[in-house]
């Protein structure tokens, strides 16, 4: 019988109540002894007794171990522990605040020059940057959000440079900011050369909406380094790097010297954690340092969260020591930020909460293909006369959630946008409304800048949408925005009155009753049309709202996103609805979700095992996404609680399943009819389990790195191979496909190749730097994929013990698995799920979420995330080709798509399965340009030598080689639509020594048809006989190559913009040869009359230079793709944007199928995607997907699929 516990001390009511709850939990479990609890929880009995003693708060792991041992609700007690820890910390905080002044950790805000005393960890990078600035006049600093760029520049570089440096951010009007800095710095004042640091340079693209001002600012900034004798340093988020290519002078400056800010090394992270505290004579517990380094090492974007967690831990310190308990009380790195925001929000009145919501939503610039960014907001955008407005600003500023400057306010760091769930929900709940609000704000500012000119007021549809939005939330408007809308409404009312007055005058002037009746009928028709127009506007608004919500949910919940996209199209066929629908159909973020973590996937991909309640196992039908069996385990000879399954593996034939429980049991299940075959306790925690390919043995690796080989029928131990004894939470075990090798890892030990019969070591491979060491065998080649010591993935040939292929800069890897259908490699990490092709050349990001436990089988891919098990179907994934695709073409039958690159030309079936693709011809390494003939029967490659090689894609042999005509080849190559004629551009060996330029050949005979005196590098053949277009710079020429005469030429300079913005990027002819589409580097696409050279129209929608253009075969559409990943489709009948496909990778090639129903795109990363362009077919596809793959997301009753 357990001994009586001593009474609780009632002096500390908070602790005594917590301890009393633990004691009641123990009593409810039958009052087991603390020795028995210790055995269950794997903690010492004295530690558990102390936890219920009421003298101090136990650590979170001890608390949860106690609760699990007593069978309590772990989630409930975890929440209770955090509440108690916060209450105790707040109680102690008053004492802590009285000492030492300001914390040495800055939290979310960037370090400023005055914070240099607390700035540690970047000493090496600061030294490198200072050296670069002294040697170069323009330095660009790039890095992902949250990597510490602003802090590096402000607290590292500027103090190191001394008095000669100034820093500013561009804001919405960068020219004004630059002018102020240029006026305040004089390079001739006797000091060192003035250095201008432009932080958050991406604001030039996100906040400055005036493209001309943006260009003039960039030109002036670059010019200041040469003309003004100044040095310039810019800091910019890496995801905006491609935008530099839109501005040639900026691109040239950036290419000359740049500094990439990467994640800190472990020793640098320790400095960040320990040295600020040491500077104020405080210390950090060693166990806390270790945990923080482990949680942050290798994770970009985590530094603001670390700094915030440390600042919150400082508030909960004990004396002069930062402890693990204090850190856990903050919610840790993952929870401290959202907990702080929620704490402040919860303490507010309802009115203050509404003001807070409006403040944060105003302070965000919505991302278009990029993450949302913070927006600096002028205080006059807020109604500061509202009750409590000043208090809200003060409270949020004191909590370091926002920062204030003279007349402006902004979110402290973009991490808040990403990691505060409530803020994300606000954004996603009304993304379309935020777009409308931002348009109102910008229009109001323009109206103000034009001295409230009536011509700048809103009118028509724009005013109707703004008015409808404002009616739903009138308080969201600032005073000046309210005046703008009021003035717009009044102007519209006046215009209507004027119209009605004119109608009345006309009526009085009417000559008779007939005319009056006609007028009345006309007015009634106008009223009816206005009513119809209002209903139409409402449907358009609903469609856009649904589409915006679908886009916001696409990365997190594909089922809900699909339903919303279908509702958007049903409401109205807007551009936004088509874009959302076609993007989801062509690039789904997942193909299903099972709401439970995966234990094991059967080799045929039909069944998934997930943990059920204790002593149960759930089996799911994967194709139907339904749980079919809940197996109840029976243990006739075991009285201990077996626990919940946490690891598992199916046998190859799927007839047995082995799992490991958190209580230390190994269980063998029969997943078919259901039931348990065997169960055994294990003395140490098992970290890895695997079936042998023949199903006769089960291998396990425990926490001490000991390998055991067991009989697969009885779980009896046959072989034991003792490990090093060093404890580890991570291990792996896997058999080679032929069963001849067993590979194991544990902790930071090397990767061990063993004899599967007796476990003896055959060889070892270098270890990864990370604790997790997943392994995966390619069933076809037998190669072994492992994380390598450099932070990449290595593919080993175990026969030669050599590395076949390597993928670099992958980062921490949680899991690896080869897809049995395509041979692609599935990789899970801390913040993404990616899939790599067999050559390990480029990854495709499937999901932006941390994941573990990847598994593949029968064409199904599965990974475990916090939401459950995400599923993909291999046939529906993008095609992974090679490093870069130069050209695409559908075959003559339309059933296959061909891609050509420098390594190979391959063909893939349009309908799948998307395996490696059938080789059609060898590649030409180093080729300057490659082209495919229509129908995919011929490929052409322009070699560095200037020769052109033609490959027959039916036989795979070389058909003909055309010799260099005697010049230097440019990367310009074009084929006629029927692939009978080719053109290439050459420059003379010496200037003006010959007329060599654009050479045209007959491919069949090899005869030169024309040598044209032009060196333009954008070339396209017309479908009309003997015509081609050549463009470069700001001119386009139309040539008749049969006669060698120039038919016409025209300049692309049609506006007063900078000349370089209107230079030719690429061009192409319409199928009938009547139109020539010319793309400029500023993103403008002009349609020109192909014979006269007169401008027909410009197409809207692009802001960067397209790299490729393609008319659809019947001429209904024109599509453009560029380096920013944008794919824009225009309908030529209306000259309006028809759809924007949300692609994430640069585009280098585009092709249409003959029926205009499918679009193929590919890019620099070798990813080939097939996009449906028929909205009816796409809606049917998504409806089927919604019903089959996401049944939980399909609404009851009338659905968006009705009528599809």
PDB file of N, CA and C in Angstrom, residues 344-399:
ATOM      1  N   UNK A 344      -1.720  40.247 -25.106  1.00  0.00           N
ATOM      2  CA  UNK A 344      -2.076  41.651 -25.211  1.00  0.00           C
ATOM      3  C   UNK A 344      -3.486  41.813 -25.756  1.00  0.00           C
ATOM      4  N   UNK A 345      -3.827  40.994 -26.747  1.00  0.00           N
ATOM      5  CA  UNK A 345      -5.151  41.085 -27.365  1.00  0.00           C
ATOM      6  C   UNK A 345      -6.244  40.714 -26.369  1.00  0.00           C
ATOM      7  N   UNK A 346      -6.009  39.652 -25.582  1.00  0.00           N
ATOM      8  CA  UNK A 346      -7.015  39.187 -24.629  1.00  0.00           C
ATOM      9  C   UNK A 346      -7.273  40.210 -23.526  1.00  0.00           C
ATOM     10  N   UNK A 347      -6.263  41.023 -23.202  1.00  0.00           N
ATOM     11  CA  UNK A 347      -6.409  41.993 -22.116  1.00  0.00           C
ATOM     12  C   UNK A 347      -7.138  43.250 -22.554  1.00  0.00           C
ATOM     13  N   UNK A 348      -7.464  43.362 -23.827  1.00  0.00           N
ATOM     14  CA  UNK A 348      -8.091  44.575 -24.346  1.00  0.00           C
ATOM     15  C   UNK A 348      -9.611  44.512 -24.230  1.00  0.00           C
ATOM     16  N   UNK A 349     -10.217  45.686 -24.266  1.00  0.00           N
ATOM     17  CA  UNK A 349     -11.668  45.777 -24.368  1.00  0.00           C
ATOM     18  C   UNK A 349     -12.094  45.409 -25.781  1.00  0.00           C
ATOM     19  N   UNK A 350     -13.366  45.078 -25.990  1.00  0.00           N
ATOM     20  CA  UNK A 350     -13.822  44.767 -27.365  1.00  0.00           C
ATOM     21  C   UNK A 350     -13.530  45.895 -28.342  1.00  0.00           C
ATOM     22  N   UNK A 351     -13.675  47.146 -27.897  1.00  0.00           N
ATOM     23  CA  UNK A 351     -13.407  48.269 -28.789  1.00  0.00           C
ATOM     24  C   UNK A 351     -11.931  48.329 -29.162  1.00  0.00           C
ATOM     25  N   UNK A 352     -11.053  48.089 -28.170  1.00  0.00           N
ATOM     26  CA  UNK A 352      -9.612  48.119 -28.438  1.00  0.00           C
ATOM     27  C   UNK A 352      -9.207  46.976 -29.353  1.00  0.00           C
ATOM     28  N   UNK A 353      -9.857  45.831 -29.211  1.00  0.00           N
ATOM     29  CA  UNK A 353      -9.547  44.699 -30.090  1.00  0.00           C
ATOM     30  C   UNK A 353      -9.871  45.029 -31.549  1.00  0.00           C
ATOM     31  N   UNK A 354     -10.994  45.704 -31.755  1.00  0.00           N
ATOM     32  CA  UNK A 354     -11.362  46.079 -33.120  1.00  0.00           C
ATOM     33  C   UNK A 354     -10.351  47.066 -33.689  1.00  0.00           C
ATOM     34  N   UNK A 355      -9.919  48.034 -32.872  1.00  0.00           N
ATOM     35  CA  UNK A 355      -8.894  48.970 -33.333  1.00  0.00           C
ATOM     36  C   UNK A 355      -7.598  48.247 -33.654  1.00  0.00           C
ATOM     37  N   UNK A 356      -7.245  47.250 -32.831  1.00  0.00           N
ATOM     38  CA  UNK A 356      -6.020  46.475 -33.063  1.00  0.00           C
ATOM     39  C   UNK A 356      -6.090  45.722 -34.388  1.00  0.00           C
ATOM     40  N   UNK A 357      -7.222  45.092 -34.637  1.00  0.00           N
ATOM     41  CA  UNK A 357      -7.393  44.367 -35.894  1.00  0.00           C
ATOM     42  C   UNK A 357      -7.218  45.310 -37.086  1.00  0.00           C
ATOM     43  N   UNK A 358      -7.856  46.476 -37.014  1.00  0.00           N
ATOM     44  CA  UNK A 358      -7.759  47.423 -38.127  1.00  0.00           C
ATOM     45  C   UNK A 358      -6.331  47.931 -38.294  1.00  0.00           C
ATOM     46  N   UNK A 359      -5.647  48.143 -37.197  1.00  0.00           N
ATOM     47  CA  UNK A 359      -4.260  48.627 -37.275  1.00  0.00           C
ATOM     48  C   UNK A 359      -3.367  47.616 -37.974  1.00  0.00           C
ATOM     49  N   UNK A 360      -3.465  46.351 -37.559  1.00  0.00           N
ATOM     50  CA  UNK A 360      -2.600  45.333 -38.153  1.00  0.00           C
ATOM     51  C   UNK A 360      -2.923  45.103 -39.624  1.00  0.00           C
ATOM     52  N   UNK A 361      -4.193  45.080 -39.977  1.00  0.00           N
ATOM     53  CA  UNK A 361      -4.549  44.843 -41.375  1.00  0.00           C
ATOM     54  C   UNK A 361      -4.104  46.004 -42.262  1.00  0.00           C
ATOM     55  N   UNK A 362      -4.113  47.220 -41.723  1.00  0.00           N
ATOM     56  CA  UNK A 362      -3.590  48.349 -42.497  1.00  0.00           C
ATOM     57  C   UNK A 362      -2.087  48.236 -42.695  1.00  0.00           C
ATOM     58  N   UNK A 363      -1.428  47.558 -41.772  1.00  0.00           N
ATOM     59  CA  UNK A 363       0.042  47.527 -41.764  1.00  0.00           C
ATOM     60  C   UNK A 363       0.613  46.385 -42.573  1.00  0.00           C
ATOM     61  N   UNK A 364      -0.184  45.799 -43.458  1.00  0.00           N
ATOM     62  CA  UNK A 364       0.258  44.638 -44.245  1.00  0.00           C
ATOM     63  C   UNK A 364       0.126  44.944 -45.730  1.00  0.00           C
ATOM     64  N   UNK A 365       1.179  44.601 -46.479  1.00  0.00           N
ATOM     65  CA  UNK A 365       1.131  44.643 -47.944  1.00  0.00           C
ATOM     66  C   UNK A 365       0.947  43.215 -48.428  1.00  0.00           C
ATOM     67  N   UNK A 366      -0.181  42.943 -49.054  1.00  0.00           N
ATOM     68  CA  UNK A 366      -0.480  41.576 -49.479  1.00  0.00           C
ATOM     69  C   UNK A 366       0.504  41.130 -50.542  1.00  0.00           C
ATOM     70  N   UNK A 367       1.001  39.903 -50.383  1.00  0.00           N
ATOM     71  CA  UNK A 367       1.946  39.364 -51.351  1.00  0.00           C
ATOM     72  C   UNK A 367       1.257  38.887 -52.613  1.00  0.00           C
ATOM     73  N   UNK A 368       1.894  39.103 -53.739  1.00  0.00           N
ATOM     74  CA  UNK A 368       1.416  38.595 -55.025  1.00  0.00           C
ATOM     75  C   UNK A 368       2.449  37.607 -55.531  1.00  0.00           C
ATOM     76  N   UNK A 369       2.303  36.332 -55.132  1.00  0.00           N
ATOM     77  CA  UNK A 369       3.301  35.320 -55.476  1.00  0.00           C
ATOM     78  C   UNK A 369       4.456  35.291 -54.491  1.00  0.00           C
ATOM     79  N   UNK A 370       4.440  36.187 -53.483  1.00  0.00           N
ATOM     80  CA  UNK A 370       5.454  36.178 -52.431  1.00  0.00           C
ATOM     81  C   UNK A 370       4.732  36.227 -51.091  1.00  0.00           C
ATOM     82  N   UNK A 371       5.493  36.074 -50.020  1.00  0.00           N
ATOM     83  CA  UNK A 371       4.919  36.192 -48.687  1.00  0.00           C
ATOM     84  C   UNK A 371       4.422  37.621 -48.461  1.00  0.00           C
ATOM     85  N   UNK A 372       3.407  37.765 -47.592  1.00  0.00           N
ATOM     86  CA  UNK A 372       2.952  39.095 -47.208  1.00  0.00           C
ATOM     87  C   UNK A 372       4.101  39.842 -46.524  1.00  0.00           C
ATOM     88  N   UNK A 373       4.126  41.149 -46.694  1.00  0.00           N
ATOM     89  CA  UNK A 373       5.170  41.966 -46.072  1.00  0.00           C
ATOM     90  C   UNK A 373       4.514  43.040 -45.210  1.00  0.00           C
ATOM     91  N   UNK A 374       5.331  43.601 -44.314  1.00  0.00           N
ATOM     92  CA  UNK A 374       4.807  44.687 -43.501  1.00  0.00           C
ATOM     93  C   UNK A 374       4.802  45.972 -44.330  1.00  0.00           C
ATOM     94  N   UNK A 375       3.944  46.893 -43.926  1.00  0.00           N
ATOM     95  CA  UNK A 375       3.765  48.157 -44.649  1.00  0.00           C
ATOM     96  C   UNK A 375       3.855  49.299 -43.644  1.00  0.00           C
ATOM     97  N   UNK A 376       4.736  50.262 -43.897  1.00  0.00           N
ATOM     98  CA  UNK A 376       4.830  51.413 -43.014  1.00  0.00           C
ATOM     99  C   UNK A 376       3.626  52.323 -43.272  1.00  0.00           C
ATOM    100  N   UNK A 377       2.912  52.653 -42.205  1.00  0.00           N
ATOM    101  CA  UNK A 377       1.653  53.378 -42.328  1.00  0.00           C
ATOM    102  C   UNK A 377       1.779  54.736 -41.653  1.00  0.00           C
ATOM    103  N   UNK A 378       1.293  55.762 -42.339  1.00  0.00           N
ATOM    104  CA  UNK A 378       1.261  57.088 -41.720  1.00  0.00           C
ATOM    105  C   UNK A 378       0.168  57.121 -40.665  1.00  0.00           C
ATOM    106  N   UNK A 379       0.435  57.832 -39.572  1.00  0.00           N
ATOM    107  CA  UNK A 379      -0.528  57.892 -38.478  1.00  0.00           C
ATOM    108  C   UNK A 379      -1.828  58.544 -38.903  1.00  0.00           C
ATOM    109  N   UNK A 380      -1.772  59.417 -39.941  1.00  0.00           N
ATOM    110  CA  UNK A 380      -3.011  60.066 -40.352  1.00  0.00           C
ATOM    111  C   UNK A 380      -3.948  59.108 -41.087  1.00  0.00           C
ATOM    112  N   UNK A 381      -3.495  57.863 -41.329  1.00  0.00           N
ATOM    113  CA  UNK A 381      -4.398  56.847 -41.865  1.00  0.00           C
ATOM    114  C   UNK A 381      -5.323  56.287 -40.783  1.00  0.00           C
ATOM    115  N   UNK A 382      -5.008  56.558 -39.510  1.00  0.00           N
ATOM    116  CA  UNK A 382      -5.832  56.078 -38.404  1.00  0.00           C
ATOM    117  C   UNK A 382      -6.683  57.228 -37.875  1.00  0.00           C
ATOM    118  N   UNK A 383      -7.830  56.863 -37.331  1.00  0.00           N
ATOM    119  CA  UNK A 383      -8.673  57.851 -36.679  1.00  0.00           C
ATOM    120  C   UNK A 383      -8.257  57.931 -35.219  1.00  0.00           C
ATOM    121  N   UNK A 384      -7.286  58.789 -34.924  1.00  0.00           N
ATOM    122  CA  UNK A 384      -6.750  58.902 -33.570  1.00  0.00           C
ATOM    123  C   UNK A 384      -7.712  59.603 -32.621  1.00  0.00           C
ATOM    124  N   UNK A 385      -8.826  60.083 -33.173  1.00  0.00           N
ATOM    125  CA  UNK A 385      -9.827  60.687 -32.289  1.00  0.00           C
ATOM    126  C   UNK A 385     -10.724  59.637 -31.644  1.00  0.00           C
ATOM    127  N   UNK A 386     -10.667  58.400 -32.165  1.00  0.00           N
ATOM    128  CA  UNK A 386     -11.473  57.338 -31.569  1.00  0.00           C
ATOM    129  C   UNK A 386     -11.017  57.071 -30.148  1.00  0.00           C
ATOM    130  N   UNK A 387     -11.967  56.749 -29.301  1.00  0.00           N
ATOM    131  CA  UNK A 387     -11.658  56.464 -27.900  1.00  0.00           C
ATOM    132  C   UNK A 387     -10.741  55.252 -27.807  1.00  0.00           C
ATOM    133  N   UNK A 388      -9.642  55.418 -27.097  1.00  0.00           N
ATOM    134  CA  UNK A 388      -8.729  54.298 -26.861  1.00  0.00           C
ATOM    135  C   UNK A 388      -7.682  54.093 -27.923  1.00  0.00           C
ATOM    136  N   UNK A 389      -7.699  54.904 -29.011  1.00  0.00           N
ATOM    137  CA  UNK A 389      -6.746  54.684 -30.108  1.00  0.00           C
ATOM    138  C   UNK A 389      -5.314  54.877 -29.629  1.00  0.00           C
ATOM    139  N   UNK A 390      -5.063  55.940 -28.883  1.00  0.00           N
ATOM    140  CA  UNK A 390      -3.706  56.181 -28.388  1.00  0.00           C
ATOM    141  C   UNK A 390      -3.272  55.082 -27.418  1.00  0.00           C
ATOM    142  N   UNK A 391      -4.202  54.593 -26.600  1.00  0.00           N
ATOM    143  CA  UNK A 391      -3.869  53.524 -25.655  1.00  0.00           C
ATOM    144  C   UNK A 391      -3.473  52.252 -26.390  1.00  0.00           C
ATOM    145  N   UNK A 392      -4.172  51.942 -27.488  1.00  0.00           N
ATOM    146  CA  UNK A 392      -3.841  50.746 -28.268  1.00  0.00           C
ATOM    147  C   UNK A 392      -2.441  50.869 -28.859  1.00  0.00           C
ATOM    148  N   UNK A 393      -2.129  52.024 -29.434  1.00  0.00           N
ATOM    149  CA  UNK A 393      -0.799  52.229 -30.003  1.00  0.00           C
ATOM    150  C   UNK A 393       0.276  52.094 -28.928  1.00  0.00           C
ATOM    151  N   UNK A 394       0.033  52.671 -27.773  1.00  0.00           N
ATOM    152  CA  UNK A 394       1.020  52.600 -26.689  1.00  0.00           C
ATOM    153  C   UNK A 394       1.198  51.168 -26.204  1.00  0.00           C
ATOM    154  N   UNK A 395       0.094  50.457 -26.029  1.00  0.00           N
ATOM    155  CA  UNK A 395       0.174  49.080 -25.525  1.00  0.00           C
ATOM    156  C   UNK A 395       0.934  48.178 -26.497  1.00  0.00           C
ATOM    157  N   UNK A 396       0.621  48.266 -27.771  1.00  0.00           N
ATOM    158  CA  UNK A 396       1.285  47.417 -28.763  1.00  0.00           C
ATOM    159  C   UNK A 396       2.746  47.812 -28.929  1.00  0.00           C
ATOM    160  N   UNK A 397       3.048  49.084 -28.784  1.00  0.00           N
ATOM    161  CA  UNK A 397       4.447  49.526 -28.865  1.00  0.00           C
ATOM    162  C   UNK A 397       5.236  49.005 -27.671  1.00  0.00           C
ATOM    163  N   UNK A 398       4.659  49.106 -26.472  1.00  0.00           N
ATOM    164  CA  UNK A 398       5.340  48.615 -25.277  1.00  0.00           C
ATOM    165  C   UNK A 398       5.582  47.109 -25.348  1.00  0.00           C
ATOM    166  N   UNK A 399       4.675  46.382 -26.001  1.00  0.00           N
ATOM    167  CA  UNK A 399       4.842  44.926 -26.149  1.00  0.00           C
ATOM    168  C   UNK A 399       5.770  44.570 -27.295  1.00  0.00           C
TER     169      UNK A 399
END
